[in-house]
Amino acid sequence: MTPRSKRAEVRNPVLGLPAARLLQTMPADTRALIALLLTDLASDARRRSRASWDSRKAFVAAYWATVAVYAGHVARVLRGNGRKSAERKPFRISHKGYPDLMATDWADASHQYCERRDQLGLGASMFPEAMIQIAGMPVGRISYNGRIWMPGPWQPGDEPLFDNRRAETD
């Protein structure tokens, strides 16, 4: 018999919920996309929790820590293996006229796009935007400056999904 602390449903209580079984029946590509986005959400929530704790906002820190834990639990249910692969590159950067690039996350996608732009030296007016896809689904658009936006045309007031200027200062 497996010790209690090693049983999957003890380590991840979400596995004990009926909806968890339904999540596992979704198509693999859909599960991969949602798992990746939940992992990203968990990472952002952990950052907010640390910032709130540093600001002595304990209740807000606890809230964001809880969001991070449950987002991570659901992501693991969707992945089905309990662990994420460190070498996996789920982001496909599709760039018209250039071979696709693979990236591990938003920062890596922005970095690879900017690196290609700088190597070619075409400048902003000549260098096309790129699309980011996960499991064949468009999830972002990289503009000439390396910022990542929601797919579709830019609208006034839009905020980037990933801002490489902020990433450089973190």
Coordinates of C-alpha atoms in Angstrom, one line a residue:
M1 CA 0.0 0.0 0.0
T2 CA 1.2 3.5 -0.9
P3 CA 1.9 5.7 2.1
R4 CA -0.7 8.5 2.6
S5 CA 1.8 11.3 1.8
K6 CA 2.6 9.8 -1.6
R7 CA -0.9 9.2 -2.8
A8 CA -1.8 11.6 -5.7
E9 CA -5.1 12.8 -4.3
V10 CA -3.4 13.7 -1.0
R11 CA -0.6 15.7 -2.7
N12 CA -3.2 17.3 -5.1
P13 CA -6.7 17.4 -3.5
V14 CA -8.2 18.7 -6.8
L15 CA -7.8 15.1 -8.1
G16 CA -10.5 14.0 -5.7
L17 CA -13.1 16.3 -7.3
P18 CA -15.4 14.8 -9.9
A19 CA -14.7 17.7 -12.3
A20 CA -11.0 16.7 -12.3
R21 CA -11.9 13.5 -14.2
L22 CA -13.9 15.6 -16.7
L23 CA -10.9 17.9 -17.2
Q24 CA -8.7 14.9 -18.1
T25 CA -11.1 13.9 -20.9
M26 CA -10.6 17.1 -22.8
P27 CA -8.5 17.0 -26.0
A28 CA -4.7 16.9 -25.3
D29 CA -4.1 20.2 -27.2
T30 CA -6.7 22.0 -25.2
R31 CA -5.4 20.5 -21.9
A32 CA -1.9 21.6 -22.8
L33 CA -2.9 25.2 -23.6
I34 CA -5.0 25.6 -20.4
A35 CA -2.3 23.9 -18.3
L36 CA 0.3 26.3 -19.6
L37 CA -1.9 29.3 -19.0
L38 CA -2.7 28.2 -15.5
T39 CA 1.1 27.6 -14.8
D40 CA 1.6 31.2 -16.0
L41 CA -1.2 32.4 -13.7
A42 CA 0.3 30.6 -10.8
S43 CA 3.6 32.2 -11.4
D44 CA 2.1 35.7 -11.5
A45 CA 0.0 35.0 -8.4
R46 CA 3.2 33.9 -6.5
R47 CA 4.9 37.2 -7.5
R48 CA 1.9 39.2 -6.3
S49 CA 1.9 37.2 -3.0
R50 CA 5.5 38.0 -2.4
A51 CA 5.0 41.7 -3.2
S52 CA 2.0 41.8 -0.9
W53 CA 3.9 40.1 1.9
D54 CA 6.8 42.6 1.4
S55 CA 4.2 45.4 1.7
R56 CA 2.9 43.8 5.0
K57 CA -0.5 43.0 3.4
A58 CA -0.8 39.5 4.9
F59 CA -4.4 38.8 3.9
V60 CA -3.8 39.8 0.2
A61 CA -0.6 37.8 0.2
A62 CA -2.5 34.7 1.5
Y63 CA -5.1 35.2 -1.2
W64 CA -2.6 35.3 -4.0
A65 CA -0.7 32.3 -2.5
T66 CA -3.9 30.3 -2.5
V67 CA -4.6 31.3 -6.1
A68 CA -1.1 30.1 -7.0
V69 CA -1.5 26.8 -5.3
Y70 CA -4.9 25.9 -6.8
A71 CA -3.8 27.1 -10.3
G72 CA -0.8 24.8 -10.0
H73 CA -3.0 21.9 -8.8
V74 CA -5.4 22.3 -11.7
A75 CA -2.5 22.6 -14.2
R76 CA -1.1 19.3 -12.9
V77 CA -4.5 17.7 -13.3
L78 CA -4.6 18.9 -17.0
R79 CA -1.0 17.8 -17.7
G80 CA -1.8 14.4 -16.2
N81 CA 1.8 13.6 -15.2
G82 CA 2.2 15.7 -12.1
R83 CA 5.4 17.4 -13.3
K84 CA 6.2 19.9 -16.0
S85 CA 9.0 19.2 -18.3
A86 CA 11.8 21.8 -18.0
E87 CA 12.8 21.2 -21.6
R88 CA 9.4 21.6 -23.1
K89 CA 8.9 24.5 -25.5
P90 CA 5.2 24.9 -26.1
F91 CA 5.3 28.4 -27.7
R92 CA 5.5 28.3 -31.5
I93 CA 6.6 31.7 -32.9
S94 CA 5.2 31.9 -36.5
H95 CA 6.9 34.7 -38.4
K96 CA 5.9 35.2 -42.0
G97 CA 8.8 34.5 -44.3
Y98 CA 11.0 32.9 -41.6
P99 CA 11.2 29.5 -40.0
D100 CA 9.2 28.9 -36.9
L101 CA 10.9 29.3 -33.5
M102 CA 10.0 27.4 -30.3
A103 CA 10.1 29.1 -26.9
T104 CA 9.5 28.1 -23.3
D105 CA 7.5 31.1 -22.2
W106 CA 6.6 34.7 -22.9
A107 CA 10.0 36.1 -22.1
D108 CA 11.8 33.5 -24.2
A109 CA 9.4 34.2 -27.2
S110 CA 10.1 38.0 -26.9
H111 CA 13.8 37.4 -26.6
Q112 CA 14.0 35.1 -29.6
Y113 CA 11.9 37.6 -31.7
C114 CA 14.2 40.5 -30.8
E115 CA 17.3 38.5 -31.4
R116 CA 16.1 37.6 -34.9
R117 CA 15.1 41.3 -35.5
D118 CA 18.5 42.6 -34.4
Q119 CA 20.5 40.0 -36.4
L120 CA 18.6 40.9 -39.6
G121 CA 18.9 44.6 -39.0
L122 CA 15.7 45.4 -40.9
G123 CA 14.3 47.9 -38.5
A124 CA 10.7 48.3 -37.3
S125 CA 9.2 49.3 -40.6
M126 CA 10.5 46.3 -42.5
F127 CA 10.4 43.6 -39.8
P128 CA 7.0 41.9 -39.6
E129 CA 5.1 41.0 -36.4
A130 CA 5.0 37.4 -35.3
M131 CA 2.2 35.2 -33.9
I132 CA 2.6 33.0 -30.9
Q133 CA 0.7 29.7 -30.9
I134 CA 0.3 27.1 -28.2
A135 CA -1.1 23.7 -29.5
G136 CA -2.0 25.4 -32.8
M137 CA -4.1 28.1 -31.1
P138 CA -3.0 31.8 -31.5
V139 CA -2.4 33.2 -28.0
G140 CA -0.3 36.3 -28.7
R141 CA 1.2 38.7 -31.2
I142 CA 4.7 40.0 -30.9
S143 CA 5.2 43.6 -32.1
Y144 CA 8.4 45.1 -33.6
N145 CA 9.6 46.2 -30.1
G146 CA 9.3 42.7 -28.6
R147 CA 6.2 43.3 -26.6
I148 CA 3.5 40.6 -26.7
W149 CA -0.1 41.5 -27.2
M150 CA -3.4 39.6 -27.4
P151 CA -4.0 38.2 -31.0
G152 CA -5.7 40.6 -33.3
P153 CA -5.3 44.3 -34.1
W154 CA -4.1 46.7 -31.4
Q155 CA -6.7 48.9 -29.8
P156 CA -6.1 52.1 -27.8
G157 CA -5.8 51.2 -24.1
D158 CA -4.5 47.7 -24.8
E159 CA -2.0 46.4 -22.3
P160 CA 0.7 43.9 -23.3
L161 CA 0.5 40.3 -22.1
F162 CA 4.3 40.6 -21.7
D163 CA 6.3 43.8 -21.6
N164 CA 10.0 43.2 -22.2
R165 CA 10.8 46.6 -20.8
R166 CA 9.4 45.5 -17.4
A167 CA 11.1 42.2 -17.6
E168 CA 14.5 43.9 -18.0
T169 CA 14.0 45.8 -14.7
D170 CA 12.8 42.9 -12.7

